[in-house]
mmCIF file of C-alpha atoms in Angstrom:
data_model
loop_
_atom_site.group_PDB
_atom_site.id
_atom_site.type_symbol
_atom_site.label_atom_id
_atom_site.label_comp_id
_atom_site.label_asym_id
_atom_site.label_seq_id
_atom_site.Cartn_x
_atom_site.Cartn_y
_atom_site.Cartn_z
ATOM 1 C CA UNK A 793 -16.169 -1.640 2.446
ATOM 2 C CA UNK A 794 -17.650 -3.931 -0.227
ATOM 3 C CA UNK A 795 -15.172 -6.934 -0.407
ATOM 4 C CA UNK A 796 -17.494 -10.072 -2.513
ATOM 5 C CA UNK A 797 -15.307 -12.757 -1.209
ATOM 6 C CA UNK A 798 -12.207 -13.902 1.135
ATOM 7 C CA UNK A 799 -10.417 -16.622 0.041
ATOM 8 C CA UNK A 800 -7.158 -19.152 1.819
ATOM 9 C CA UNK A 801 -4.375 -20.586 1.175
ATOM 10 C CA UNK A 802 -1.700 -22.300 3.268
ATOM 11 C CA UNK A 803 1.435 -22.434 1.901
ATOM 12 C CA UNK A 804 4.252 -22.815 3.887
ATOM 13 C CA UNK A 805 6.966 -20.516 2.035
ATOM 14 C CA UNK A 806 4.882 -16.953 2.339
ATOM 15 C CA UNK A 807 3.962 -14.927 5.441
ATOM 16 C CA UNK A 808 0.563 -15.851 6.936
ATOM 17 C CA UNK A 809 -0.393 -11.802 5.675
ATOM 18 C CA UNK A 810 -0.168 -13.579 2.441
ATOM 19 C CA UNK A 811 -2.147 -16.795 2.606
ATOM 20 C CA UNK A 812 -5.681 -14.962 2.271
ATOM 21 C CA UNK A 813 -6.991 -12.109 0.029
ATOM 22 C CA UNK A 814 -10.183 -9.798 0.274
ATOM 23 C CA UNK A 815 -11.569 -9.991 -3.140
ATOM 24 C CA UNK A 816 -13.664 -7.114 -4.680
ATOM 25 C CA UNK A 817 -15.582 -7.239 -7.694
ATOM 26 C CA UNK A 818 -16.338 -3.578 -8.184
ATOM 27 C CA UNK A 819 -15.261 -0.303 -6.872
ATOM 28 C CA UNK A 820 -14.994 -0.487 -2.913
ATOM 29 C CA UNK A 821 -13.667 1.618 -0.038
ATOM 30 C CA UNK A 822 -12.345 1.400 3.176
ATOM 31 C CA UNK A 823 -12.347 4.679 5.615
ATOM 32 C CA UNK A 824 -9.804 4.017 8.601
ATOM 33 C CA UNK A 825 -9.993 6.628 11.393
ATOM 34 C CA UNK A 826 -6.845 7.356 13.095
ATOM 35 C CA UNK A 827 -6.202 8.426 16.616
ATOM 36 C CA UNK A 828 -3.799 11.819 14.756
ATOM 37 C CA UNK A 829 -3.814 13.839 12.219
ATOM 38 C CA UNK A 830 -0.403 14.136 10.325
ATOM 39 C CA UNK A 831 1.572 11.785 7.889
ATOM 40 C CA UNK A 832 1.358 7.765 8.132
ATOM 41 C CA UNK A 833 2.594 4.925 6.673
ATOM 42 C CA UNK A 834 0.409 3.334 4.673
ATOM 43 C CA UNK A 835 1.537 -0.312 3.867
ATOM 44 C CA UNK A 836 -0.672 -2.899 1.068
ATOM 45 C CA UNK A 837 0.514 -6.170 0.919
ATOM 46 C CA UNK A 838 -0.764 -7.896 -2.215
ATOM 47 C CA UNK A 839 0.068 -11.502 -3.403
ATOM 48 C CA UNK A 840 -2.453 -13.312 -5.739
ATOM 49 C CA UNK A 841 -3.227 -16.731 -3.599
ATOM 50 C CA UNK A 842 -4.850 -19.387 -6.031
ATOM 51 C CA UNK A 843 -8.560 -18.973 -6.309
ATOM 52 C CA UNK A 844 -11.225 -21.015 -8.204
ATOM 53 C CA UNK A 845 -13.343 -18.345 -9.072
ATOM 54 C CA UNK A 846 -10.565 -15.209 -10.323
ATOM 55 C CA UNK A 847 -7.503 -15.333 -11.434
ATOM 56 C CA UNK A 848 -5.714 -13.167 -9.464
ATOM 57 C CA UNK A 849 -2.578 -13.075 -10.885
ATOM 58 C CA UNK A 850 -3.946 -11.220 -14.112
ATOM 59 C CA UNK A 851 -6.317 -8.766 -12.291
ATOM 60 C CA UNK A 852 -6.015 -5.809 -13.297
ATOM 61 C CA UNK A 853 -6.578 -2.428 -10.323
ATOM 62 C CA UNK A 854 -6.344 0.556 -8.783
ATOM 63 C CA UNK A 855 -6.073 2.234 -5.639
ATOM 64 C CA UNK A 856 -6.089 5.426 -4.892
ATOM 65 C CA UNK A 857 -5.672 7.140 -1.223
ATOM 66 C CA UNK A 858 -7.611 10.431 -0.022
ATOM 67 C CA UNK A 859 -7.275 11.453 -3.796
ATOM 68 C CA UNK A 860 -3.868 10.184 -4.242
ATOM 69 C CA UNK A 861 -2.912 7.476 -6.806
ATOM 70 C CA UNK A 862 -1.105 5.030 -5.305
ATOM 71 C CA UNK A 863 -1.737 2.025 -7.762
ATOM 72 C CA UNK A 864 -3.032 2.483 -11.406
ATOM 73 C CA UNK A 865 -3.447 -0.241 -13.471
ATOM 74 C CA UNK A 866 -1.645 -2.296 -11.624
ATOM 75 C CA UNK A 867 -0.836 -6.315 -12.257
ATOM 76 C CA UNK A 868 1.432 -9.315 -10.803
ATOM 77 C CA UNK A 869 0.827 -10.457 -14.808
ATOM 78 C CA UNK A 870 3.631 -7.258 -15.363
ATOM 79 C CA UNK A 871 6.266 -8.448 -12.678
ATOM 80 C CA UNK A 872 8.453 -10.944 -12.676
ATOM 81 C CA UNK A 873 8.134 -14.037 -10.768
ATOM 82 C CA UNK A 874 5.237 -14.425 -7.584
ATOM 83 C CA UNK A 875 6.910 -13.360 -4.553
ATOM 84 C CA UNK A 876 4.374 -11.406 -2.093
ATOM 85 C CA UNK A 877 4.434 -7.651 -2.786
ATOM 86 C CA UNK A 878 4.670 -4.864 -0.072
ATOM 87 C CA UNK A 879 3.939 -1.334 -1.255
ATOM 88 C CA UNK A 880 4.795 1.432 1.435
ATOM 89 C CA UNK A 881 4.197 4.472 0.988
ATOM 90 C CA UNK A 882 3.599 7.744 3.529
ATOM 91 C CA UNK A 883 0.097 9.637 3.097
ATOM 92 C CA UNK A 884 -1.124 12.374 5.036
ATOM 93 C CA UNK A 885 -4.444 12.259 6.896
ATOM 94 C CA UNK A 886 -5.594 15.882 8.166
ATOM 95 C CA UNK A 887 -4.425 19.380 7.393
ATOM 96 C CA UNK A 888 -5.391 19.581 3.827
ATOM 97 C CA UNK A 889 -6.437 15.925 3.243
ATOM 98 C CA UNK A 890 -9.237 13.984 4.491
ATOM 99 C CA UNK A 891 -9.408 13.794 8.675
ATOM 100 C CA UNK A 892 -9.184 9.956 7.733
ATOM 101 C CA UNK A 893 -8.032 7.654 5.341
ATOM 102 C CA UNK A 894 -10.199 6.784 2.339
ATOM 103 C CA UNK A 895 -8.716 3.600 0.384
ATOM 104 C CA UNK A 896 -10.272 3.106 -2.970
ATOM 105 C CA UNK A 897 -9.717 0.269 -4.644
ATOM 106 C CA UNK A 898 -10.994 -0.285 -8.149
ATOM 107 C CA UNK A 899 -10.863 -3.041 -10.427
ATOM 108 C CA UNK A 900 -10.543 -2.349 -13.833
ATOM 109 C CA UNK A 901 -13.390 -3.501 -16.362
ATOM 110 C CA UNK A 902 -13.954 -6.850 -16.747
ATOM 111 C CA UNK A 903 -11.573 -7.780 -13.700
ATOM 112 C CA UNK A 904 -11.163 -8.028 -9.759
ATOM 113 C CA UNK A 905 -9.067 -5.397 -7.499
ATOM 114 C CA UNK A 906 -7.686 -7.299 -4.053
ATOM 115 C CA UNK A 907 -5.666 -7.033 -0.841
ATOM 116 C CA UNK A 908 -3.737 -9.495 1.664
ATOM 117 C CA UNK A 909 -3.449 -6.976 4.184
ATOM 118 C CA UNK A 910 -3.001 -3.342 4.938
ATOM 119 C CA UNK A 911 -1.987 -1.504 7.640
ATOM 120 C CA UNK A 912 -1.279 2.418 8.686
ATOM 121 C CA UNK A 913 1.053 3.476 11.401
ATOM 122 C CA UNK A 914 1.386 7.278 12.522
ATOM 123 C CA UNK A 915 4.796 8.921 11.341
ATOM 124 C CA UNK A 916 6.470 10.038 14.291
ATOM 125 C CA UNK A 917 6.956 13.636 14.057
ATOM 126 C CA UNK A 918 10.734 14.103 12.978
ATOM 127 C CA UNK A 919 10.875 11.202 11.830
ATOM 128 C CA UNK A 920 11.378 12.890 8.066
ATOM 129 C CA UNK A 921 13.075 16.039 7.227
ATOM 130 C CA UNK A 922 10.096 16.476 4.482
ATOM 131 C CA UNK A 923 12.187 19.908 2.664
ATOM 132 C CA UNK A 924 14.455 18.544 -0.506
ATOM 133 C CA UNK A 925 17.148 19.300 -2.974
ATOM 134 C CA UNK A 926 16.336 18.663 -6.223
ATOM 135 C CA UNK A 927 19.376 16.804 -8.515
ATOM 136 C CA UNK A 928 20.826 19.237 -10.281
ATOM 137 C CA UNK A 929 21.302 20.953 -6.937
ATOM 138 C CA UNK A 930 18.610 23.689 -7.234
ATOM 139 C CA UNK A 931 16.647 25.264 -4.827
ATOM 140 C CA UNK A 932 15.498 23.468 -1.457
ATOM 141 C CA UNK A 933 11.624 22.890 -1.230
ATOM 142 C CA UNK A 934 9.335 21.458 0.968
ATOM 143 C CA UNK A 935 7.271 18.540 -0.246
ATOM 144 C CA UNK A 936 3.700 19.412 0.004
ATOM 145 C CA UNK A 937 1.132 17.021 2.193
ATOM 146 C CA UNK A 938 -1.161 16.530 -0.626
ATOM 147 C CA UNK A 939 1.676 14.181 -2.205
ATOM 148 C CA UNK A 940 2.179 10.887 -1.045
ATOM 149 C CA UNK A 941 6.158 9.136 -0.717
ATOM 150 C CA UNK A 942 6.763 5.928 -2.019
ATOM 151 C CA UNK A 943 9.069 3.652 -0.301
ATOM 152 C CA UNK A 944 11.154 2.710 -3.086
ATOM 153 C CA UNK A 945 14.454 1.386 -1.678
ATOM 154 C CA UNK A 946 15.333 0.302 1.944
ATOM 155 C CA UNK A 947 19.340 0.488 3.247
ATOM 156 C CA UNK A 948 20.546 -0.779 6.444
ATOM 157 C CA UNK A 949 22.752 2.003 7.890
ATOM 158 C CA UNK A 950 24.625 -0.484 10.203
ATOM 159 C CA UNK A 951 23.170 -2.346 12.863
ATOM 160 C CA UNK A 952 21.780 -6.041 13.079
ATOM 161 C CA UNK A 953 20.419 -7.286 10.174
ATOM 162 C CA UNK A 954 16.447 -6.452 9.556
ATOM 163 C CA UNK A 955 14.635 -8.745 7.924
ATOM 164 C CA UNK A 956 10.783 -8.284 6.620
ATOM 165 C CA UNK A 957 9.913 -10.290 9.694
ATOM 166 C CA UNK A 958 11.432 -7.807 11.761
ATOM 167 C CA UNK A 959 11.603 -4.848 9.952
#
């Protein structure tokens, strides 16, 4: 990978995870080898600390995993408010993808792409039931490995009460 800087914070109201970024200044990639092949959660956590050098709260990137789009264009300058960000998603590494995971991150022209932390966790086989019904109730289908899943919405089923910290 090609990171150009890392840069701290300390602020008392954010996970550590978000207190320092990995800065890059042009197009950079990691490649993470995993111990299996198969689906894994892929998890960027992204929250644009103060810097003297970039403004990271207007940079402008994308990241794309083993081919997949994951982020395109992407900004805190479109959200609302500054709480730290967690993007989850499940990728597949193997099979029909890459026998490792490629994360590209790009900044777009005159701008910076960054990262607070990333991490990838095997998908336990099961874990899923990766075949669908499509609303209007049409025919089942399996979603294909060279798509990735977005973690959109989390629901606690019952249970204690899971909190990021614990999740």
């Amino acid at each position: 990978s090609n990171s150009d800087s890392v840069v701290s914070n300390t602020a008392s109201d954010v996970p550590a995870v978000y207190n320092s970024a990995r800065i890059f200044t042009r197009t950079s990639k990691y490649t993470i080898r995993t111990r299996q092949i198969g689906r894994h959660w892929l998890r960027l956590h992204l929250f644009p600390v103060k810097d003297d050098r970039y403004d990271l709260k207007s940079a402008v990137f994308s990241v794309v995993a083993n081919g997949i789009a994951l982020l395109h264009g992407f900004s805190f300058s479109k959200l609302e408010g500054s709480s730290p960000l967690l993007k989850e998603y499940v990728v597949e590494i193997g099979g029909s993808s890459s026998e490792h995971l490629v994360l590209t991150l790009s900044p777009w022209s005159g701008s910076v792409a960054f990262l607070n932390g990333l991490e990838v966790v095997s998908v336990p086989d099961g874990q899923f039931d990766f075949r669908a019904l499509p609303v209007p109730k049409g025919s089942e289908f399996v979603i294909p490995t060279h798509v990735a899943l977005e973690t959109v919405h989390r629901i606690n089923m019952g249970g204690p009460l899971l909190t990021p910290k614990n999740d």
